[in-house]
Amino acid sequence: MTELAQPSPSLLLKSAPVDTFGDGPDVAGLPASFLVDLALRHLSRKGELKLYALAQALGLGVTAIDGLLAQMRTLALVEVPRRGTLEGDISYTLTDLGHRRARIAFDRCQYLGPAPVPLGEYVAQVREQDTQLLPVRELRLRAVLASMVLPAALLPSLGSAMNSGKAIYLHGASGTGKTFLAEHLVRTLEGQIWVPHAICVDGEVVQVFDPLVHREARDDAVAVLGRGLQRDLSSDGRWVRCERPVVIVGGELILDTLDLAYDPHTRVHTAPPQLKANNGIFVVDDLGRQRVSPTELMNRWIVPLDRHVDHLTLSTGTKFSVPFDVRVIFSSNLPPDSLVDPAFARRLGYKIQIEPLDMESYREVVAQACARAGVPEHPAGVAHLIHTLHPRHGQPYLPCIPYDVVSKIADLARYRQRPPRLTPEALDWAWHNYFGLPALDAPAHDRPLSGE
């Protein structure tokens, strides 16, 4: 596990006097006027906030906003209805003028959250976190993929591909486990990262942290490392400590998905999936089945994959650059030559075919499926699945089939309120339901299994 890269010293927050909100010194790298609007929105929504609570809402230290609040009081935007016995117990509410100013602030932007991080600081942090990433080692890869049944010859290709930093193209028949494999590969990237709630670009807010994508690291996950104990930056509420993300997009992907999403009502931008995936893995699943042609999609990726920089455009027309620090994995049922031209094929650093399993590996997957579905494994049933059903119907040994079939036996057992049994009759019934073949009668439960 690597040491968690810390935001650079420029992120340390210092109090600074603000003469006017239009041209006063920046606070935490943001214009004072921007933070005033954000503070006004928070106070308008909450009604009254203590000093420490307002600092927490803004994600800033008390000293960082103390001067800002003093100037807001001077301009009669806020007042102090009561004081506590401690300095942090002082409370703030909006004046009539403050309420009017807050309405204007909401008209400009409705973002309510911690203060955004300036673009430059975000770029520096992503780059730093990339340098902290250790190479994928053989023992680590084997441990991460231990629950998957894979050919041993496949592991060196996967490990080398992850270390290359280049795009990976996984291809093979549907059901070979390509997407499942891609999701697991993120665990080979050791360490945790800091993700900002939002970034500020040319005065516009771009939300980055997404609870559906970014899994917050547990407080007990900080480990003692070779360079000492990781510092606790939880006091800087602009950043969230997270596990490295994995973002998956599929057939719904269009070119617009890869640019900023803008809500004209809230006037807030949302980061595209590849930006949310920075310092992690970005999976494009079912490549070739998107509503955009593969050629158009691949042309969109040429510059980011070559230069590790992506270019985005705000609703105002302002263009800016962000790091493209992601391990990109394309997954497709089609061979790469049928989807991309030679120029882009060269940018696919590793093209790895995922094939159906051999018989012995498939038998191991069947055992895992029985344990997962809660259906007792039985030799007669396993033999019927492997030696009869697959050859009879010409189905290759795909790792997706065992659980999908065996789980239907468990479904039937719950319906009948009886213990599930892996009989040949039950497997025939489940197989026909899974593949949409002509219906069979549900199996009887009183027929003994061979050897019983």
mmCIF file of C-alpha atoms in Angstrom, residues 120-432:
data_model
loop_
_atom_site.group_PDB
_atom_site.id
_atom_site.type_symbol
_atom_site.label_atom_id
_atom_site.label_comp_id
_atom_site.label_asym_id
_atom_site.label_seq_id
_atom_site.Cartn_x
_atom_site.Cartn_y
_atom_site.Cartn_z
ATOM 1 C CA GLY A 120 -4.585 24.247 -10.484
ATOM 2 C CA GLU A 121 -4.613 22.581 -7.085
ATOM 3 C CA TYR A 122 -6.759 19.730 -8.386
ATOM 4 C CA VAL A 123 -4.371 19.137 -11.304
ATOM 5 C CA ALA A 124 -1.373 19.103 -8.950
ATOM 6 C CA GLN A 125 -3.086 16.665 -6.601
ATOM 7 C CA VAL A 126 -4.038 14.190 -9.344
ATOM 8 C CA ARG A 127 -0.488 14.261 -10.709
ATOM 9 C CA GLU A 128 0.962 13.715 -7.251
ATOM 10 C CA GLN A 129 -1.344 10.774 -6.596
ATOM 11 C CA ASP A 130 -0.249 9.215 -9.865
ATOM 12 C CA THR A 131 3.408 9.351 -8.801
ATOM 13 C CA GLN A 132 2.513 7.545 -5.561
ATOM 14 C CA LEU A 133 1.124 4.525 -7.416
ATOM 15 C CA LEU A 134 3.228 1.385 -7.022
ATOM 16 C CA PRO A 135 3.641 -1.075 -9.910
ATOM 17 C CA VAL A 136 1.358 -4.091 -9.954
ATOM 18 C CA ARG A 137 3.254 -7.097 -8.607
ATOM 19 C CA GLU A 138 2.585 -10.761 -9.331
ATOM 20 C CA LEU A 139 1.620 -11.656 -5.759
ATOM 21 C CA ARG A 140 -0.757 -8.684 -5.574
ATOM 22 C CA LEU A 141 -2.478 -9.600 -8.850
ATOM 23 C CA ARG A 142 -2.874 -13.232 -7.820
ATOM 24 C CA ALA A 143 -4.393 -12.179 -4.489
ATOM 25 C CA VAL A 144 -6.824 -9.740 -6.123
ATOM 26 C CA LEU A 145 -8.004 -12.292 -8.700
ATOM 27 C CA ALA A 146 -7.957 -15.286 -6.352
ATOM 28 C CA SER A 147 -11.753 -15.581 -6.411
ATOM 29 C CA MET A 148 -11.810 -15.731 -10.214
ATOM 30 C CA VAL A 149 -11.031 -18.838 -12.253
ATOM 31 C CA LEU A 150 -8.599 -17.683 -14.948
ATOM 32 C CA PRO A 151 -5.985 -19.420 -17.097
ATOM 33 C CA ALA A 152 -2.552 -18.993 -15.471
ATOM 34 C CA ALA A 153 -1.119 -17.756 -18.786
ATOM 35 C CA LEU A 154 -3.461 -14.753 -18.671
ATOM 36 C CA LEU A 155 -2.023 -13.215 -15.481
ATOM 37 C CA PRO A 156 1.327 -11.944 -16.860
ATOM 38 C CA SER A 157 -0.522 -10.160 -19.672
ATOM 39 C CA LEU A 158 -2.942 -8.502 -17.243
ATOM 40 C CA GLY A 159 -0.211 -7.420 -14.828
ATOM 41 C CA SER A 160 1.994 -6.032 -17.586
ATOM 42 C CA ALA A 161 -0.957 -4.221 -19.146
ATOM 43 C CA MET A 162 -1.829 -2.528 -15.837
ATOM 44 C CA ASN A 163 1.770 -1.386 -15.364
ATOM 45 C CA SER A 164 2.013 0.013 -18.885
ATOM 46 C CA GLY A 165 -0.558 2.730 -18.221
ATOM 47 C CA LYS A 166 -1.826 2.182 -21.759
ATOM 48 C CA ALA A 167 -5.342 1.291 -22.842
ATOM 49 C CA ILE A 168 -6.358 -2.353 -22.512
ATOM 50 C CA TYR A 169 -8.736 -4.057 -24.940
ATOM 51 C CA LEU A 170 -10.433 -7.138 -23.484
ATOM 52 C CA HIS A 171 -12.335 -9.108 -26.090
ATOM 53 C CA GLY A 172 -14.135 -12.427 -26.197
ATOM 54 C CA ALA A 173 -17.567 -14.012 -26.283
ATOM 55 C CA SER A 174 -20.351 -12.602 -24.131
ATOM 56 C CA GLY A 175 -20.298 -14.243 -20.717
ATOM 57 C CA THR A 176 -16.551 -14.839 -20.483
ATOM 58 C CA GLY A 177 -16.316 -12.429 -17.532
ATOM 59 C CA LYS A 178 -14.619 -9.453 -19.187
ATOM 60 C CA THR A 179 -16.520 -6.789 -17.230
ATOM 61 C CA PHE A 180 -16.206 -8.688 -13.957
ATOM 62 C CA LEU A 181 -12.469 -8.953 -14.530
ATOM 63 C CA ALA A 182 -12.143 -5.239 -15.331
ATOM 64 C CA GLU A 183 -13.949 -4.300 -12.105
ATOM 65 C CA HIS A 184 -11.575 -6.452 -10.058
ATOM 66 C CA LEU A 185 -8.452 -4.972 -11.629
ATOM 67 C CA VAL A 186 -8.970 -1.670 -9.781
ATOM 68 C CA ARG A 187 -7.961 -3.465 -6.586
ATOM 69 C CA THR A 188 -4.478 -3.927 -8.006
ATOM 70 C CA LEU A 189 -4.009 -0.145 -7.732
ATOM 71 C CA GLU A 190 -2.806 0.247 -4.177
ATOM 72 C CA GLY A 191 -3.375 3.196 -1.887
ATOM 73 C CA GLN A 192 -6.108 5.750 -1.440
ATOM 74 C CA ILE A 193 -6.683 9.124 -3.063
ATOM 75 C CA TRP A 194 -8.144 12.517 -2.245
ATOM 76 C CA VAL A 195 -11.147 13.575 -4.329
ATOM 77 C CA PRO A 196 -12.517 17.147 -4.130
ATOM 78 C CA HIS A 197 -16.209 17.769 -3.678
ATOM 79 C CA ALA A 198 -15.943 20.254 -6.545
ATOM 80 C CA ILE A 199 -13.438 22.295 -8.517
ATOM 81 C CA CYS A 200 -13.648 25.920 -9.575
ATOM 82 C CA VAL A 201 -12.862 26.810 -13.184
ATOM 83 C CA ASP A 202 -13.116 30.406 -14.368
ATOM 84 C CA GLY A 203 -15.651 31.129 -11.592
ATOM 85 C CA GLU A 204 -17.798 28.102 -12.503
ATOM 86 C CA VAL A 205 -18.429 25.121 -10.192
ATOM 87 C CA VAL A 206 -17.765 21.583 -11.448
ATOM 88 C CA GLN A 207 -18.920 18.856 -9.068
ATOM 89 C CA VAL A 208 -16.493 15.926 -8.954
ATOM 90 C CA PHE A 209 -17.212 13.789 -5.895
ATOM 91 C CA ASP A 210 -19.973 11.284 -6.644
ATOM 92 C CA PRO A 211 -21.099 8.925 -3.857
ATOM 93 C CA LEU A 212 -22.156 6.403 -6.515
ATOM 94 C CA VAL A 213 -18.587 6.292 -7.815
ATOM 95 C CA HIS A 214 -16.300 7.328 -4.968
ATOM 96 C CA ARG A 215 -16.253 5.023 -1.971
ATOM 97 C CA GLU A 216 -15.071 6.861 1.116
ATOM 98 C CA ALA A 217 -12.166 5.197 2.881
ATOM 99 C CA ARG A 218 -12.757 3.964 6.408
ATOM 100 C CA ASP A 219 -11.155 5.943 9.202
ATOM 101 C CA ASP A 220 -9.286 2.830 10.326
ATOM 102 C CA ALA A 221 -7.838 2.295 6.850
ATOM 103 C CA VAL A 222 -4.876 4.641 7.413
ATOM 104 C CA ALA A 223 -1.802 2.465 7.736
ATOM 105 C CA VAL A 224 1.723 2.960 9.020
ATOM 106 C CA LEU A 225 3.933 2.998 5.947
ATOM 107 C CA GLY A 226 7.597 3.163 5.140
ATOM 108 C CA ARG A 227 7.602 6.947 5.202
ATOM 109 C CA GLY A 228 5.629 7.218 8.417
ATOM 110 C CA LEU A 229 2.024 7.579 9.461
ATOM 111 C CA GLN A 230 -0.218 9.219 6.897
ATOM 112 C CA ARG A 231 -1.326 12.632 7.987
ATOM 113 C CA ASP A 232 -5.004 13.142 8.733
ATOM 114 C CA LEU A 233 -6.390 15.822 6.423
ATOM 115 C CA SER A 234 -10.001 15.382 7.480
ATOM 116 C CA SER A 235 -9.960 18.987 8.735
ATOM 117 C CA ASP A 236 -9.787 20.123 5.100
ATOM 118 C CA GLY A 237 -13.410 19.460 4.253
ATOM 119 C CA ARG A 238 -12.961 20.283 0.569
ATOM 120 C CA TRP A 239 -11.423 16.847 -0.030
ATOM 121 C CA VAL A 240 -12.734 13.320 0.606
ATOM 122 C CA ARG A 241 -10.393 10.398 1.188
ATOM 123 C CA CYS A 242 -11.534 7.586 -1.130
ATOM 124 C CA GLU A 243 -10.628 4.210 -2.491
ATOM 125 C CA ARG A 244 -9.430 4.335 -6.071
ATOM 126 C CA PRO A 245 -12.552 4.529 -8.254
ATOM 127 C CA VAL A 246 -13.814 2.307 -11.033
ATOM 128 C CA VAL A 247 -16.314 3.836 -13.463
ATOM 129 C CA ILE A 248 -18.180 1.686 -16.002
ATOM 130 C CA VAL A 249 -20.109 3.018 -18.989
ATOM 131 C CA GLY A 250 -21.901 0.803 -21.486
ATOM 132 C CA GLY A 251 -24.272 0.954 -24.396
ATOM 133 C CA GLU A 252 -25.772 4.225 -23.136
ATOM 134 C CA LEU A 253 -22.529 6.079 -23.882
ATOM 135 C CA ILE A 254 -22.690 8.968 -26.364
ATOM 136 C CA LEU A 255 -20.123 11.675 -27.090
ATOM 137 C CA ASP A 256 -21.969 14.206 -24.925
ATOM 138 C CA THR A 257 -21.511 11.858 -21.956
ATOM 139 C CA LEU A 258 -17.772 12.533 -22.123
ATOM 140 C CA ASP A 259 -18.145 16.297 -21.687
ATOM 141 C CA LEU A 260 -19.347 18.361 -18.760
ATOM 142 C CA ALA A 261 -23.038 18.126 -17.921
ATOM 143 C CA TYR A 262 -24.591 21.515 -17.170
ATOM 144 C CA ASP A 263 -27.810 22.152 -15.269
ATOM 145 C CA PRO A 264 -29.210 25.538 -16.387
ATOM 146 C CA HIS A 265 -31.448 25.648 -13.311
ATOM 147 C CA THR A 266 -28.725 25.219 -10.676
ATOM 148 C CA ARG A 267 -26.000 26.609 -12.963
ATOM 149 C CA VAL A 268 -23.649 23.883 -11.809
ATOM 150 C CA HIS A 269 -21.532 21.607 -14.009
ATOM 151 C CA THR A 270 -21.040 17.911 -13.283
ATOM 152 C CA ALA A 271 -17.809 16.114 -14.135
ATOM 153 C CA PRO A 272 -17.941 13.496 -16.913
ATOM 154 C CA PRO A 273 -17.239 9.850 -16.024
ATOM 155 C CA GLN A 274 -13.594 9.874 -17.101
ATOM 156 C CA LEU A 275 -12.877 12.821 -14.806
ATOM 157 C CA LYS A 276 -14.554 11.050 -11.876
ATOM 158 C CA ALA A 277 -12.357 8.035 -12.649
ATOM 159 C CA ASN A 278 -9.058 9.935 -12.307
ATOM 160 C CA ASN A 279 -6.435 7.926 -10.382
ATOM 161 C CA GLY A 280 -8.569 4.821 -10.972
ATOM 162 C CA ILE A 281 -10.035 2.718 -13.789
ATOM 163 C CA PHE A 282 -12.464 3.696 -16.541
ATOM 164 C CA VAL A 283 -14.228 0.799 -18.270
ATOM 165 C CA VAL A 284 -16.027 1.164 -21.594
ATOM 166 C CA ASP A 285 -18.198 -1.947 -21.673
ATOM 167 C CA ASP A 286 -19.783 -3.544 -24.749
ATOM 168 C CA LEU A 287 -17.716 -1.418 -27.103
ATOM 169 C CA GLY A 288 -19.360 -1.398 -30.508
ATOM 170 C CA ARG A 289 -22.898 -1.339 -29.109
ATOM 171 C CA GLN A 290 -23.012 2.356 -28.249
ATOM 172 C CA ARG A 291 -25.330 4.809 -29.980
ATOM 173 C CA VAL A 292 -22.218 6.528 -31.336
ATOM 174 C CA SER A 293 -20.058 4.819 -33.940
ATOM 175 C CA PRO A 294 -16.815 3.205 -32.741
ATOM 176 C CA THR A 295 -14.845 5.492 -35.066
ATOM 177 C CA GLU A 296 -16.303 8.660 -33.527
ATOM 178 C CA LEU A 297 -15.805 7.299 -30.040
ATOM 179 C CA MET A 298 -12.214 6.302 -30.682
ATOM 180 C CA ASN A 299 -11.403 9.663 -32.232
ATOM 181 C CA ARG A 300 -12.568 11.266 -28.973
ATOM 182 C CA TRP A 301 -9.984 9.185 -27.078
ATOM 183 C CA ILE A 302 -6.896 9.710 -29.230
ATOM 184 C CA VAL A 303 -5.568 12.845 -27.485
ATOM 185 C CA PRO A 304 -6.342 11.747 -23.895
ATOM 186 C CA LEU A 305 -4.724 8.341 -24.415
ATOM 187 C CA ASP A 306 -1.643 9.845 -26.088
ATOM 188 C CA ARG A 307 -1.024 12.839 -23.825
ATOM 189 C CA HIS A 308 -2.875 11.906 -20.625
ATOM 190 C CA VAL A 309 -4.731 15.214 -20.826
ATOM 191 C CA ASP A 310 -8.413 15.763 -21.538
ATOM 192 C CA HIS A 311 -10.004 18.979 -22.822
ATOM 193 C CA LEU A 312 -13.428 20.064 -21.554
ATOM 194 C CA THR A 313 -15.673 23.043 -22.256
ATOM 195 C CA LEU A 314 -17.785 25.043 -19.802
ATOM 196 C CA SER A 315 -21.275 26.247 -20.701
ATOM 197 C CA THR A 316 -19.720 29.707 -21.080
ATOM 198 C CA GLY A 317 -17.512 28.428 -23.895
ATOM 199 C CA THR A 318 -14.329 28.446 -21.816
ATOM 200 C CA LYS A 319 -12.094 25.499 -22.608
ATOM 201 C CA PHE A 320 -9.739 24.006 -20.040
ATOM 202 C CA SER A 321 -7.519 20.975 -19.560
ATOM 203 C CA VAL A 322 -7.606 18.337 -16.831
ATOM 204 C CA PRO A 323 -5.446 15.277 -16.199
ATOM 205 C CA PHE A 324 -6.510 12.052 -17.865
ATOM 206 C CA ASP A 325 -4.879 9.815 -15.277
ATOM 207 C CA VAL A 326 -6.977 6.662 -15.688
ATOM 208 C CA ARG A 327 -6.369 3.081 -16.668
ATOM 209 C CA VAL A 328 -8.761 2.706 -19.612
ATOM 210 C CA ILE A 329 -10.201 -0.741 -20.287
ATOM 211 C CA PHE A 330 -12.297 -1.378 -23.383
ATOM 212 C CA SER A 331 -14.428 -4.518 -23.261
ATOM 213 C CA SER A 332 -16.058 -5.944 -26.363
ATOM 214 C CA ASN A 333 -17.467 -9.119 -27.862
ATOM 215 C CA LEU A 334 -15.779 -8.167 -31.121
ATOM 216 C CA PRO A 335 -12.091 -8.470 -32.083
ATOM 217 C CA PRO A 336 -10.257 -5.122 -32.166
ATOM 218 C CA ASP A 337 -9.566 -5.202 -35.917
ATOM 219 C CA SER A 338 -13.301 -5.125 -36.635
ATOM 220 C CA LEU A 339 -13.838 -1.926 -34.595
ATOM 221 C CA VAL A 340 -10.876 0.389 -34.962
ATOM 222 C CA ASP A 341 -8.529 1.547 -37.680
ATOM 223 C CA PRO A 342 -4.790 0.768 -37.523
ATOM 224 C CA ALA A 343 -3.947 4.248 -36.173
ATOM 225 C CA PHE A 344 -6.077 3.740 -33.098
ATOM 226 C CA ALA A 345 -5.218 0.062 -32.783
ATOM 227 C CA ARG A 346 -1.630 1.126 -32.052
ATOM 228 C CA ARG A 347 -2.907 3.132 -29.084
ATOM 229 C CA LEU A 348 -4.497 0.045 -27.587
ATOM 230 C CA GLY A 349 -1.423 -1.034 -25.686
ATOM 231 C CA TYR A 350 -2.672 -4.542 -24.866
ATOM 232 C CA LYS A 351 -5.270 -6.573 -26.741
ATOM 233 C CA ILE A 352 -6.164 -9.528 -24.533
ATOM 234 C CA GLN A 353 -8.581 -12.252 -25.571
ATOM 235 C CA ILE A 354 -10.702 -13.826 -22.813
ATOM 236 C CA GLU A 355 -11.697 -17.331 -23.898
ATOM 237 C CA PRO A 356 -14.199 -19.876 -22.522
ATOM 238 C CA LEU A 357 -12.946 -22.105 -19.728
ATOM 239 C CA ASP A 358 -11.621 -25.609 -20.054
ATOM 240 C CA MET A 359 -13.562 -28.439 -18.405
ATOM 241 C CA GLU A 360 -11.607 -28.547 -15.153
ATOM 242 C CA SER A 361 -11.730 -24.790 -14.642
ATOM 243 C CA TYR A 362 -15.440 -24.843 -15.415
ATOM 244 C CA ARG A 363 -15.980 -27.526 -12.767
ATOM 245 C CA GLU A 364 -14.407 -25.135 -10.225
ATOM 246 C CA VAL A 365 -16.791 -22.371 -11.259
ATOM 247 C CA VAL A 366 -19.742 -24.746 -10.829
ATOM 248 C CA ALA A 367 -18.627 -25.448 -7.268
ATOM 249 C CA GLN A 368 -18.414 -21.705 -6.560
ATOM 250 C CA ALA A 369 -21.880 -21.193 -8.060
ATOM 251 C CA CYS A 370 -23.428 -23.909 -5.865
ATOM 252 C CA ALA A 371 -21.904 -22.385 -2.732
ATOM 253 C CA ARG A 372 -23.051 -18.887 -3.716
ATOM 254 C CA ALA A 373 -26.621 -19.996 -4.539
ATOM 255 C CA GLY A 374 -26.935 -22.232 -1.472
ATOM 256 C CA VAL A 375 -27.554 -25.370 -3.532
ATOM 257 C CA PRO A 376 -25.646 -28.432 -2.268
ATOM 258 C CA GLU A 377 -23.197 -29.658 -4.872
ATOM 259 C CA HIS A 378 -23.753 -33.229 -6.075
ATOM 260 C CA PRO A 379 -21.563 -35.261 -8.494
ATOM 261 C CA ALA A 380 -24.520 -36.506 -10.565
ATOM 262 C CA GLY A 381 -25.815 -32.985 -11.145
ATOM 263 C CA VAL A 382 -22.371 -31.547 -11.904
ATOM 264 C CA ALA A 383 -21.658 -34.345 -14.384
ATOM 265 C CA HIS A 384 -25.025 -33.805 -16.089
ATOM 266 C CA LEU A 385 -24.337 -30.083 -16.513
ATOM 267 C CA ILE A 386 -20.803 -30.530 -17.827
ATOM 268 C CA HIS A 387 -21.030 -33.719 -19.857
ATOM 269 C CA THR A 388 -24.646 -33.642 -21.071
ATOM 270 C CA LEU A 389 -26.199 -30.185 -21.225
ATOM 271 C CA HIS A 390 -23.223 -28.305 -22.645
ATOM 272 C CA PRO A 391 -22.384 -30.829 -25.412
ATOM 273 C CA ARG A 392 -26.083 -31.393 -26.202
ATOM 274 C CA HIS A 393 -26.726 -27.703 -26.826
ATOM 275 C CA GLY A 394 -23.293 -26.759 -28.165
ATOM 276 C CA GLN A 395 -22.639 -24.256 -25.400
ATOM 277 C CA PRO A 396 -19.033 -23.377 -24.525
ATOM 278 C CA TYR A 397 -17.987 -23.403 -20.880
ATOM 279 C CA LEU A 398 -18.685 -19.769 -20.084
ATOM 280 C CA PRO A 399 -18.175 -18.711 -16.444
ATOM 281 C CA CYS A 400 -21.483 -16.817 -16.376
ATOM 282 C CA ILE A 401 -23.601 -19.956 -16.930
ATOM 283 C CA PRO A 402 -23.233 -21.984 -13.682
ATOM 284 C CA TYR A 403 -24.608 -19.408 -11.263
ATOM 285 C CA ASP A 404 -27.309 -18.232 -13.660
ATOM 286 C CA VAL A 405 -28.546 -21.831 -13.990
ATOM 287 C CA VAL A 406 -28.021 -23.061 -10.420
ATOM 288 C CA SER A 407 -29.645 -19.968 -8.901
ATOM 289 C CA LYS A 408 -32.885 -20.882 -10.701
ATOM 290 C CA ILE A 409 -32.938 -24.167 -8.776
ATOM 291 C CA ALA A 410 -32.671 -22.128 -5.575
ATOM 292 C CA ASP A 411 -35.520 -19.885 -6.778
ATOM 293 C CA LEU A 412 -37.753 -22.909 -7.357
ATOM 294 C CA ALA A 413 -36.888 -24.346 -3.936
ATOM 295 C CA ARG A 414 -37.942 -21.118 -2.218
ATOM 296 C CA TYR A 415 -41.187 -21.194 -4.170
ATOM 297 C CA ARG A 416 -41.900 -24.766 -3.091
ATOM 298 C CA GLN A 417 -40.512 -24.226 0.425
ATOM 299 C CA ARG A 418 -38.282 -27.248 0.071
ATOM 300 C CA PRO A 419 -34.498 -27.748 0.132
ATOM 301 C CA PRO A 420 -32.843 -27.191 -3.279
ATOM 302 C CA ARG A 421 -31.444 -30.276 -5.014
ATOM 303 C CA LEU A 422 -28.939 -30.370 -7.871
ATOM 304 C CA THR A 423 -30.656 -33.154 -9.799
ATOM 305 C CA PRO A 424 -30.351 -33.673 -13.560
ATOM 306 C CA GLU A 425 -34.114 -32.978 -13.846
ATOM 307 C CA ALA A 426 -33.740 -29.699 -11.938
ATOM 308 C CA LEU A 427 -30.808 -28.689 -14.129
ATOM 309 C CA ASP A 428 -32.766 -29.497 -17.312
ATOM 310 C CA TRP A 429 -35.614 -27.285 -16.090
ATOM 311 C CA ALA A 430 -33.286 -24.428 -15.083
ATOM 312 C CA TRP A 431 -31.305 -24.688 -18.346
ATOM 313 C CA HIS A 432 -34.466 -24.400 -20.462
#
